[in-house]
Short mmCIF file of N, CA and C in Angstrom, two decimals:
data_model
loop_
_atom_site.label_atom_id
_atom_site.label_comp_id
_atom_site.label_asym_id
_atom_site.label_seq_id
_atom_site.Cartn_x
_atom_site.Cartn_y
_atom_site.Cartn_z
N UNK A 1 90.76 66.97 126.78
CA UNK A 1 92.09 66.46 126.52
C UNK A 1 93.10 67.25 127.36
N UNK A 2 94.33 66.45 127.83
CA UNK A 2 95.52 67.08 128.45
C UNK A 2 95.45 68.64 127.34
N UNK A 3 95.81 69.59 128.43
CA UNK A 3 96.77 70.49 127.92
C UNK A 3 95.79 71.27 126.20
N UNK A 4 94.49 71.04 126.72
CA UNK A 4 93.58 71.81 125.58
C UNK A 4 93.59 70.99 124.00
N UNK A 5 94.40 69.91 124.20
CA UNK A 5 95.14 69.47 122.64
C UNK A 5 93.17 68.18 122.11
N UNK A 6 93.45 68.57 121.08
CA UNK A 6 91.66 67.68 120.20
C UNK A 6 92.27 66.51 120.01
N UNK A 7 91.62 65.50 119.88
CA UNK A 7 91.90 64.23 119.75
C UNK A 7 92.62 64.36 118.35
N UNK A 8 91.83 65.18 117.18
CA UNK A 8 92.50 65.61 116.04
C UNK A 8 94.03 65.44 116.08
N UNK A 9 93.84 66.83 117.07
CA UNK A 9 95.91 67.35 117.01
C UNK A 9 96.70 66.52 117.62
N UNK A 10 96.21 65.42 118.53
CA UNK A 10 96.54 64.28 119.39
C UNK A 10 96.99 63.74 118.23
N UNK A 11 96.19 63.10 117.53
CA UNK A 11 96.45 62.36 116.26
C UNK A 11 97.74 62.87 115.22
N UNK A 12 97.89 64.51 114.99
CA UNK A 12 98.48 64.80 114.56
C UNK A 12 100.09 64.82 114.79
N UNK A 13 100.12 65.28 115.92
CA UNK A 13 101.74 64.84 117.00
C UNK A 13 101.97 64.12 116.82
N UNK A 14 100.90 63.09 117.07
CA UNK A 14 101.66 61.63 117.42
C UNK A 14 102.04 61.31 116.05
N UNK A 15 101.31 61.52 115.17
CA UNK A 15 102.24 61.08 113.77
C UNK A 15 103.65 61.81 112.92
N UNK A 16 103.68 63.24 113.11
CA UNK A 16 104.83 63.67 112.92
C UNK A 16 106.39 62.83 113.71
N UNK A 17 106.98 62.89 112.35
CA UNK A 17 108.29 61.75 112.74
C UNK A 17 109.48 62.82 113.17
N UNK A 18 109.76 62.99 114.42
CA UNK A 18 110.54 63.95 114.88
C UNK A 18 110.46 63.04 116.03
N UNK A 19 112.09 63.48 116.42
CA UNK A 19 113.12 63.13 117.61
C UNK A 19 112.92 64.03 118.90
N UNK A 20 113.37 63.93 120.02
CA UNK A 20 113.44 64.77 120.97
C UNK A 20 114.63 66.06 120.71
N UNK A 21 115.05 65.82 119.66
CA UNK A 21 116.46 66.12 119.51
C UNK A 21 116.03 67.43 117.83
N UNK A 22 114.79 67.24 117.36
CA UNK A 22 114.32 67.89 116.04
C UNK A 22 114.18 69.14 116.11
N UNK A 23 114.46 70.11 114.90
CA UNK A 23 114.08 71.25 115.18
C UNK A 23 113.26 71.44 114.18
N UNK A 24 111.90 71.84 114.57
CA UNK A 24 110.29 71.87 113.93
C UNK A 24 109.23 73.05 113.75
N UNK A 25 108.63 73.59 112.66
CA UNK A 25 108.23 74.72 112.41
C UNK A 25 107.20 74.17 112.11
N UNK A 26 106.09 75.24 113.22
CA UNK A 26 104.54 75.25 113.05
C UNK A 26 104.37 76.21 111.98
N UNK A 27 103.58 75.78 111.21
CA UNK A 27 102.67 77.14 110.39
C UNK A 27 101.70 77.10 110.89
N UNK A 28 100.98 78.27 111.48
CA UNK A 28 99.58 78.41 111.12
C UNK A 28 99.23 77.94 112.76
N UNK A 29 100.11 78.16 113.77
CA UNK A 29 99.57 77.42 114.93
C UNK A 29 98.36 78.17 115.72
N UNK A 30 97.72 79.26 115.06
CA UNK A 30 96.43 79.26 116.22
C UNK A 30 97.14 79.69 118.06
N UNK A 31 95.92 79.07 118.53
CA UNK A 31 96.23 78.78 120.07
C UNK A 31 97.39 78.54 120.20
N UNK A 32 98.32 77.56 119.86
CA UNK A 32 99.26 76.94 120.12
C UNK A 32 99.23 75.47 120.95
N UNK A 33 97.83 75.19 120.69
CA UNK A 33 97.88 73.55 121.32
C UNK A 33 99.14 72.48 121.09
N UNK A 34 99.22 72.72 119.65
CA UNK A 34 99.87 71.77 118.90
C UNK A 34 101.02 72.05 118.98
N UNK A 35 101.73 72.90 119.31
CA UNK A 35 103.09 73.23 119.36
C UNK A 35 103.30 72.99 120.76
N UNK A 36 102.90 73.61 122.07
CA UNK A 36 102.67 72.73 123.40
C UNK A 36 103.13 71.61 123.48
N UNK A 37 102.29 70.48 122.87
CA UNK A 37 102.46 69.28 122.61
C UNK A 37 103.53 68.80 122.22
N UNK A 38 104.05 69.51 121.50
CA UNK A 38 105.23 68.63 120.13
C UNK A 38 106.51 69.74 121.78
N UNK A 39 106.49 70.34 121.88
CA UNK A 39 107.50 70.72 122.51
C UNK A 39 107.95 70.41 124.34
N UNK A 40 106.73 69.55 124.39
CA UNK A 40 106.34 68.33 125.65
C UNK A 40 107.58 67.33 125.54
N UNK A 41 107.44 66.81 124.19
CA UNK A 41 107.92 65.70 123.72
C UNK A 41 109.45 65.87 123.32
N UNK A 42 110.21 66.93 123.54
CA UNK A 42 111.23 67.61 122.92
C UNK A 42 112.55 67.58 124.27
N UNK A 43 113.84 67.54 124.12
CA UNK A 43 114.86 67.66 124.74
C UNK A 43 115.51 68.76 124.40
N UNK A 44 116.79 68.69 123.84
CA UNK A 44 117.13 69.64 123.23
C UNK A 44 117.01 70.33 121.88
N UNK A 45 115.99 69.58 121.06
CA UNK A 45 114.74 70.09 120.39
C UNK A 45 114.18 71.11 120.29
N UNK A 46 113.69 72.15 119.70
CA UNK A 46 112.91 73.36 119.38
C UNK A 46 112.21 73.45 118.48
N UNK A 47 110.60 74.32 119.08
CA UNK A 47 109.95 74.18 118.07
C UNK A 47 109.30 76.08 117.68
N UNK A 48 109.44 76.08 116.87
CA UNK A 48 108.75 77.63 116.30
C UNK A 48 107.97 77.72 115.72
N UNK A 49 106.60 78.29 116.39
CA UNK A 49 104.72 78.49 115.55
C UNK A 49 104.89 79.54 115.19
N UNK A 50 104.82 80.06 113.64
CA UNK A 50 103.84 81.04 113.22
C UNK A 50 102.36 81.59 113.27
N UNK A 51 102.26 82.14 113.20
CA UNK A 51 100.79 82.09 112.43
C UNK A 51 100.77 83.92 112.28
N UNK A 52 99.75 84.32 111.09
CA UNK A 52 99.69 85.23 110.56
C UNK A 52 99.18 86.24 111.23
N UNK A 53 98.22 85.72 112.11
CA UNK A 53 97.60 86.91 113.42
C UNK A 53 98.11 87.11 114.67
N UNK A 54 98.35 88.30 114.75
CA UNK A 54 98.41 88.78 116.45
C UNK A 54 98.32 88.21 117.22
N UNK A 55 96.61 88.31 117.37
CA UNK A 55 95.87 87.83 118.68
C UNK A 55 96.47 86.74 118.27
N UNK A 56 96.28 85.42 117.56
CA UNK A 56 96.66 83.64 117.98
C UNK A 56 97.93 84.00 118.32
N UNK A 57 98.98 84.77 117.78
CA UNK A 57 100.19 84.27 118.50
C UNK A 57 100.37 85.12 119.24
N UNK A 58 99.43 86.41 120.12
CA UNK A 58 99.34 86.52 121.33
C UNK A 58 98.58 85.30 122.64
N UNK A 59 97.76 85.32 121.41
CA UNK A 59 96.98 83.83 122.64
C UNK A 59 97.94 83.04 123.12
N UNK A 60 98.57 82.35 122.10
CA UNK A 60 99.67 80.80 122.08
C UNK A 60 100.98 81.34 123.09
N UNK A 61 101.56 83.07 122.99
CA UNK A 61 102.08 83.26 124.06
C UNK A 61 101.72 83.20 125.41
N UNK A 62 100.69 83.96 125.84
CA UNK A 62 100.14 83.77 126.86
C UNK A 62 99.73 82.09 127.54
N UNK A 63 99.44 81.29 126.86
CA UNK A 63 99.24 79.82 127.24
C UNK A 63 100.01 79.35 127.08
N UNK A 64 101.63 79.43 126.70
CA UNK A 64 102.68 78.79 126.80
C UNK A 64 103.93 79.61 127.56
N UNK A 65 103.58 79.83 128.20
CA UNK A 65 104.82 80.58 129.09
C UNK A 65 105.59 79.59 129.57
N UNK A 66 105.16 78.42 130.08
CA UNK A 66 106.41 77.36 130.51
C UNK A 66 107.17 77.00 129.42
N UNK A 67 106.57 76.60 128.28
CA UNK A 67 107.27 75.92 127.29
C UNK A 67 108.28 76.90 126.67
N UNK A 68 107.92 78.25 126.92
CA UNK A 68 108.43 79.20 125.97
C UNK A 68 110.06 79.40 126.86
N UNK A 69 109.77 79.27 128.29
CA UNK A 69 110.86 79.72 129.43
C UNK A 69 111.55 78.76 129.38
N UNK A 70 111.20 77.29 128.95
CA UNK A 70 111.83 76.13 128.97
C UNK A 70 113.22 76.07 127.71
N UNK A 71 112.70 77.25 126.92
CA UNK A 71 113.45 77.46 125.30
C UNK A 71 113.13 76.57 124.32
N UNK A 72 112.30 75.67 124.70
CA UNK A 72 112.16 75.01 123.97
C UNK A 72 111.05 75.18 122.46
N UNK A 73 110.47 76.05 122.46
CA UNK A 73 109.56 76.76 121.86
C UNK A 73 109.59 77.98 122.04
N UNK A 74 108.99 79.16 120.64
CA UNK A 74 109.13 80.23 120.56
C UNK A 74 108.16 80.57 119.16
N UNK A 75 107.76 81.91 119.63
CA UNK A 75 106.64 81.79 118.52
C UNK A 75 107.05 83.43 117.89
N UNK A 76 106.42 83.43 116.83
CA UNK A 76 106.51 84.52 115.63
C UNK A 76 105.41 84.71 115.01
N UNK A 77 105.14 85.93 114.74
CA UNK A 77 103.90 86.46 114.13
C UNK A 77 104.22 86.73 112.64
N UNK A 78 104.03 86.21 111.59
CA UNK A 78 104.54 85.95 110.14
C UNK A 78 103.49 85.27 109.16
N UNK A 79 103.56 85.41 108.03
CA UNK A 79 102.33 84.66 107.27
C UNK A 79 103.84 83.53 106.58
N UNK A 80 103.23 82.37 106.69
CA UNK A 80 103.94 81.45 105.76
C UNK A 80 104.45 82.06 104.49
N UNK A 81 103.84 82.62 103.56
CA UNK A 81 104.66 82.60 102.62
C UNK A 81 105.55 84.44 102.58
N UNK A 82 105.74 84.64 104.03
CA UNK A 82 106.77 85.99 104.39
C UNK A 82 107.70 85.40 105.17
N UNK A 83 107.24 83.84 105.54
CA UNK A 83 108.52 83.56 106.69
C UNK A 83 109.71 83.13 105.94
N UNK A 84 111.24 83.54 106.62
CA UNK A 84 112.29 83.26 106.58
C UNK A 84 113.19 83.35 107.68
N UNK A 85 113.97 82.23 108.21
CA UNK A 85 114.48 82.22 109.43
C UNK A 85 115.26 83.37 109.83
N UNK A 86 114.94 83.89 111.20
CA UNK A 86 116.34 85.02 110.81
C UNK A 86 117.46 84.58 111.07
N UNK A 87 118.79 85.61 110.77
CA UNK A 87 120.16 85.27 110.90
C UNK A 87 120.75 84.69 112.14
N UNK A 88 120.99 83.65 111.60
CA UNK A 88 121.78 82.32 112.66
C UNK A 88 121.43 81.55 112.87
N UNK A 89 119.77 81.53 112.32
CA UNK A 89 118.71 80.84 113.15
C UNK A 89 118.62 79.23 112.49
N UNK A 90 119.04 78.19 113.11
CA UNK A 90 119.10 77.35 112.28
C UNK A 90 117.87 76.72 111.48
N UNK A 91 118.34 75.73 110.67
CA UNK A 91 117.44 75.30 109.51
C UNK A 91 116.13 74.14 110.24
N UNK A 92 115.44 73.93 109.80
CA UNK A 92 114.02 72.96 110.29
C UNK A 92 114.16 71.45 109.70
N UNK A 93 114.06 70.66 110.84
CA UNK A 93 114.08 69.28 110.20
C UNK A 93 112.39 68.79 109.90
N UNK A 94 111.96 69.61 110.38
CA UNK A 94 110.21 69.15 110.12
C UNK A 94 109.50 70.24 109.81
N UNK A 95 108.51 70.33 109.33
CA UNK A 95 107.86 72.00 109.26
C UNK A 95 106.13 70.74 109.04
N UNK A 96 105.39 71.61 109.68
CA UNK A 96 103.85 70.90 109.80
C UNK A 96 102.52 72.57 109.22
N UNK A 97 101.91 72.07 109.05
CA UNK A 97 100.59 73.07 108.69
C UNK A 97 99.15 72.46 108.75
N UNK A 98 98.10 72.56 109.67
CA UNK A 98 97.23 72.21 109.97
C UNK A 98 95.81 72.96 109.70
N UNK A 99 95.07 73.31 108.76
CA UNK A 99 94.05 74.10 108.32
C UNK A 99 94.66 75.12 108.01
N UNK A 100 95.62 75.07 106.72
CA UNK A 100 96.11 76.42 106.34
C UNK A 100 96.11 76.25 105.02
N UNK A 101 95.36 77.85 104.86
CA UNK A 101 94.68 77.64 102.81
C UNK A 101 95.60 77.67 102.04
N UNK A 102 97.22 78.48 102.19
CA UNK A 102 98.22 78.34 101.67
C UNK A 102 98.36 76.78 101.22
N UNK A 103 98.28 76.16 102.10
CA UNK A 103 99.08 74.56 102.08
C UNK A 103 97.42 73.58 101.70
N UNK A 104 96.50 74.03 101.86
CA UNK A 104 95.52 72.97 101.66
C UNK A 104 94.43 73.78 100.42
N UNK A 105 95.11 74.03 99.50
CA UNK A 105 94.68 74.54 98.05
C UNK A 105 93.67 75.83 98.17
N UNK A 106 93.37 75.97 99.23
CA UNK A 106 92.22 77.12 99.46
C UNK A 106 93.00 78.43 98.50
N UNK A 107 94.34 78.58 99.13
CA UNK A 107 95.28 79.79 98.46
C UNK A 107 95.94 79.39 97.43
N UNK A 108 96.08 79.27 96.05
CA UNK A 108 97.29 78.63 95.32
C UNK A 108 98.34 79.33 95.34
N UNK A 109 98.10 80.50 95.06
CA UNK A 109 99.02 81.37 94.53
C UNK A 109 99.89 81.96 96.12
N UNK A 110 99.19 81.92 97.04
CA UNK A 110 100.15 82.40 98.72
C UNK A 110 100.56 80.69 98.59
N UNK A 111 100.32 79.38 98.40
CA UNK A 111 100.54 78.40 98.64
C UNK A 111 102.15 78.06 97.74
N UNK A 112 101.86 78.56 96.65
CA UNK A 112 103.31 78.23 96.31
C UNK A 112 104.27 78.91 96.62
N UNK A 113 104.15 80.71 96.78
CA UNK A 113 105.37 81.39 97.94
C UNK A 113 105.42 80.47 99.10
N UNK A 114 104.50 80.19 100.11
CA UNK A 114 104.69 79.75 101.17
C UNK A 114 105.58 78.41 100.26
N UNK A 115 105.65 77.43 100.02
CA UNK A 115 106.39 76.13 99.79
C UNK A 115 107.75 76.88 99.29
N UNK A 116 107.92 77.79 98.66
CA UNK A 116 109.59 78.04 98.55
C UNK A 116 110.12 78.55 99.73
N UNK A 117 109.41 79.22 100.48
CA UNK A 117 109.89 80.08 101.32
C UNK A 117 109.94 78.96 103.02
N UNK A 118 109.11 77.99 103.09
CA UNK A 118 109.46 76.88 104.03
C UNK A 118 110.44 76.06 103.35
N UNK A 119 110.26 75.82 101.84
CA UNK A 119 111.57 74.93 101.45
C UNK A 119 113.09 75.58 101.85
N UNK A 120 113.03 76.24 101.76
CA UNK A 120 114.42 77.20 101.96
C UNK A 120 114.97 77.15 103.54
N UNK A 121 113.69 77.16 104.39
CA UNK A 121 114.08 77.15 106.04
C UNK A 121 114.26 75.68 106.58
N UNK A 122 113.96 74.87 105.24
CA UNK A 122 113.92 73.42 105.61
C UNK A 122 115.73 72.73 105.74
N UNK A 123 116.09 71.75 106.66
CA UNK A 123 117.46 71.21 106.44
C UNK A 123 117.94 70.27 105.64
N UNK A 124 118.91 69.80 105.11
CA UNK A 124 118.69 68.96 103.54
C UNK A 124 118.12 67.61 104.52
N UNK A 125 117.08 67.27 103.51
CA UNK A 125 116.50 66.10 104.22
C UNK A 125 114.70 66.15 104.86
N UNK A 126 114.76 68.14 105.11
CA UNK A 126 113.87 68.16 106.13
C UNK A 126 112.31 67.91 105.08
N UNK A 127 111.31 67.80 106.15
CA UNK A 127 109.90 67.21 105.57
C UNK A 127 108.88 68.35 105.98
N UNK A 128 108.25 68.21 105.06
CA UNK A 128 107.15 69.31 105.05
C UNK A 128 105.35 68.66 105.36
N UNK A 129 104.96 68.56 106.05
CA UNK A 129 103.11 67.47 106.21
C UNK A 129 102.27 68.85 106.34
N UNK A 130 101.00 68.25 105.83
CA UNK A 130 99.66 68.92 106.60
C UNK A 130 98.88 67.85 106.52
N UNK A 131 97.57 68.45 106.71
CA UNK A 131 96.31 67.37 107.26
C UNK A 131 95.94 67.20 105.50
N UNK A 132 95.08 66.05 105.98
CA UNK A 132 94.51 66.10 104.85
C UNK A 132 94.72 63.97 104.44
N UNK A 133 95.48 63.71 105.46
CA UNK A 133 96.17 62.35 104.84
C UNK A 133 95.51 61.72 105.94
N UNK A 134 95.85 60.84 106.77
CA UNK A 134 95.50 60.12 107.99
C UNK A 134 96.32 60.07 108.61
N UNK A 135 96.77 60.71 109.48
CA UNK A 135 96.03 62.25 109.75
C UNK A 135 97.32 62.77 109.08
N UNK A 136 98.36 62.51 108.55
CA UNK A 136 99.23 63.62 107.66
C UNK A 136 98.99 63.25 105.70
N UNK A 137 100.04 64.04 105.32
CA UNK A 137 99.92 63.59 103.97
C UNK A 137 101.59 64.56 104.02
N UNK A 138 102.64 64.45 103.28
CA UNK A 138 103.97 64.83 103.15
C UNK A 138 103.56 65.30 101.85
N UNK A 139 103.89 66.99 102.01
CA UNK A 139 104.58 67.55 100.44
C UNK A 139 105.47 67.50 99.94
N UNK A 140 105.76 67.22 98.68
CA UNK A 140 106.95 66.90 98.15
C UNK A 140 107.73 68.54 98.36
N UNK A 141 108.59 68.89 98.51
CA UNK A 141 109.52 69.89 99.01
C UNK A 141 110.77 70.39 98.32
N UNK A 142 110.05 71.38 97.20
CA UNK A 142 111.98 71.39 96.15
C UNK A 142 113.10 71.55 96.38
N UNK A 143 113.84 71.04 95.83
CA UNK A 143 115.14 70.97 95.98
C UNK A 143 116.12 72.24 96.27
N UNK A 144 116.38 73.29 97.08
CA UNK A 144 117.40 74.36 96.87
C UNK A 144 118.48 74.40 95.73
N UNK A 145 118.72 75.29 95.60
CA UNK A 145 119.80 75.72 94.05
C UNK A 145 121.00 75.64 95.01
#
Protein backbone atom coordinates (compact mmCIF):
# COMPACT_ATOMS: atom_id res chain seq x y z
CA UNK A 1 0.00 0.00 0.00
CA UNK A 2 0.91 3.83 -0.66
CA UNK A 3 2.82 5.25 2.12
CA UNK A 4 3.05 1.77 4.39
CA UNK A 5 -0.90 2.38 5.19
CA UNK A 6 -2.99 -1.73 5.45
CA UNK A 7 -5.88 -1.94 3.53
CA UNK A 8 -7.33 -2.06 7.25
CA UNK A 9 -6.20 1.63 8.04
CA UNK A 10 -7.12 2.48 4.31
CA UNK A 11 -10.50 1.49 5.35
CA UNK A 12 -10.21 3.31 8.45
CA UNK A 13 -9.38 7.02 7.00
CA UNK A 14 -11.48 6.73 4.55
CA UNK A 15 -14.32 6.40 6.96
CA UNK A 16 -13.52 8.98 9.58
CA UNK A 17 -15.83 12.09 8.79
CA UNK A 18 -13.36 14.98 8.91
CA UNK A 19 -12.82 18.02 6.61
CA UNK A 20 -9.55 19.25 5.24
CA UNK A 21 -10.15 21.98 7.53
CA UNK A 22 -10.55 19.30 11.06
CA UNK A 23 -8.54 19.21 13.89
CA UNK A 24 -8.02 15.32 14.84
CA UNK A 25 -6.40 13.27 17.63
CA UNK A 26 -4.77 9.89 17.12
CA UNK A 27 -4.63 7.67 20.15
CA UNK A 28 -2.53 4.96 20.12
CA UNK A 29 -0.86 5.72 16.65
CA UNK A 30 2.02 3.16 16.58
CA UNK A 31 4.15 3.79 13.38
CA UNK A 32 2.14 6.55 12.44
CA UNK A 33 0.68 5.15 9.16
CA UNK A 34 -2.62 6.34 9.99
CA UNK A 35 -1.97 9.71 10.95
CA UNK A 36 0.31 10.17 7.58
CA UNK A 37 -2.70 9.44 5.86
CA UNK A 38 -5.37 11.50 7.55
CA UNK A 39 -2.83 14.45 7.42
CA UNK A 40 -2.37 13.80 3.38
CA UNK A 41 -5.88 14.63 3.23
CA UNK A 42 -5.72 17.84 5.44
CA UNK A 43 -5.35 21.77 4.50
CA UNK A 44 -5.35 23.83 7.18
CA UNK A 45 -6.27 20.92 9.33
CA UNK A 46 -4.06 19.24 12.05
CA UNK A 47 -3.62 16.16 13.26
CA UNK A 48 -1.90 14.95 16.73
CA UNK A 49 -0.83 10.95 17.43
CA UNK A 50 -0.21 9.83 20.76
CA UNK A 51 0.76 6.80 21.72
CA UNK A 52 2.15 5.63 25.07
CA UNK A 53 5.67 4.42 23.84
CA UNK A 54 8.80 6.08 22.92
CA UNK A 55 10.07 4.04 20.37
CA UNK A 56 6.34 4.22 18.19
CA UNK A 57 6.34 7.82 18.60
CA UNK A 58 9.99 7.86 17.90
CA UNK A 59 9.35 5.60 14.90
CA UNK A 60 6.14 7.78 13.59
CA UNK A 61 8.68 10.81 14.00
CA UNK A 62 11.26 9.61 12.06
CA UNK A 63 8.77 8.44 9.06
CA UNK A 64 6.96 11.56 9.07
CA UNK A 65 9.25 14.33 8.79
CA UNK A 66 7.39 15.88 5.76
CA UNK A 67 4.10 15.83 7.29
CA UNK A 68 5.44 16.98 10.56
CA UNK A 69 7.47 20.18 8.59
CA UNK A 70 4.29 20.65 6.65
CA UNK A 71 2.60 21.52 10.44
CA UNK A 72 0.23 19.72 9.66
CA UNK A 73 0.78 16.91 12.11
CA UNK A 74 2.63 16.54 15.33
CA UNK A 75 3.06 13.82 17.62
CA UNK A 76 3.30 13.31 21.55
CA UNK A 77 4.37 10.64 23.68
CA UNK A 78 1.34 10.31 26.37
CA UNK A 79 -0.94 7.38 27.41
CA UNK A 80 -4.64 8.28 26.57
CA UNK A 81 -5.92 8.38 29.74
CA UNK A 82 -2.77 11.17 30.89
CA UNK A 83 -3.51 13.13 27.76
CA UNK A 84 -4.65 16.73 28.04
CA UNK A 85 -4.12 19.40 25.47
CA UNK A 86 -1.58 21.80 26.49
CA UNK A 87 -2.20 25.54 26.99
CA UNK A 88 -3.65 27.21 23.90
CA UNK A 89 -3.74 24.21 22.24
CA UNK A 90 -6.98 24.03 20.61
CA UNK A 91 -9.87 21.58 21.14
CA UNK A 92 -10.34 18.22 18.65
CA UNK A 93 -13.15 17.88 16.28
CA UNK A 94 -12.43 14.11 15.85
CA UNK A 95 -10.32 11.92 18.13
CA UNK A 96 -9.89 8.05 16.57
CA UNK A 97 -8.25 4.85 18.50
CA UNK A 98 -7.33 1.80 16.62
CA UNK A 99 -6.25 -1.46 18.76
CA UNK A 100 -6.25 0.32 21.98
CA UNK A 101 -7.24 -1.75 25.27
CA UNK A 102 -8.24 1.50 26.95
CA UNK A 103 -10.99 2.04 24.23
CA UNK A 104 -11.63 -1.66 23.11
CA UNK A 105 -12.55 -3.14 26.74
CA UNK A 106 -9.20 -4.94 27.15
CA UNK A 107 -8.53 -1.93 29.98
CA UNK A 108 -11.82 -0.81 31.75
CA UNK A 109 -10.68 0.95 34.33
CA UNK A 110 -7.53 3.10 32.02
CA UNK A 111 -10.63 3.06 29.48
CA UNK A 112 -12.85 5.20 31.38
CA UNK A 113 -9.94 7.88 32.48
CA UNK A 114 -8.97 7.79 28.92
CA UNK A 115 -12.91 8.76 27.74
CA UNK A 116 -12.99 11.77 30.26
CA UNK A 117 -9.79 12.90 29.59
CA UNK A 118 -10.36 12.77 25.41
CA UNK A 119 -13.92 14.03 26.25
CA UNK A 120 -12.54 17.14 27.67
CA UNK A 121 -9.93 17.73 24.58
CA UNK A 122 -12.93 17.10 22.41
CA UNK A 123 -14.85 20.50 20.70
CA UNK A 124 -18.62 20.80 21.49
CA UNK A 125 -19.83 18.55 18.87
CA UNK A 126 -16.50 16.65 18.53
CA UNK A 127 -16.67 12.58 17.91
CA UNK A 128 -14.82 10.01 19.39
CA UNK A 129 -14.54 6.17 16.89
CA UNK A 130 -12.45 3.06 17.20
CA UNK A 131 -12.43 -0.19 15.33
CA UNK A 132 -14.49 -2.61 16.09
CA UNK A 133 -17.65 -1.38 13.79
CA UNK A 134 -17.17 -1.53 9.90
CA UNK A 135 -14.59 -0.41 10.06
CA UNK A 136 -15.61 2.35 12.86
CA UNK A 137 -18.12 2.18 15.65
CA UNK A 138 -18.63 6.04 17.51
CA UNK A 139 -18.46 6.29 21.38
CA UNK A 140 -20.92 8.00 22.89
CA UNK A 141 -18.73 10.99 24.50
CA UNK A 142 -19.98 12.87 27.88
CA UNK A 143 -21.11 15.86 28.06
CA UNK A 144 -18.54 18.59 29.88
CA UNK A 145 -19.85 20.41 33.13
Amino acid sequence: MPGGLSPRLARVVEALPFTPESRILEIGCGPGAAARAVAARLESGRILAIDRSAAAVAQAEASSAAEIASGRMSLRQVAAEDFAPEPGEALFDIAFAIRVGAFDGRHPAAGRRALRRVAAALAPGGRLFTDGGDPLKEIPVPHRR
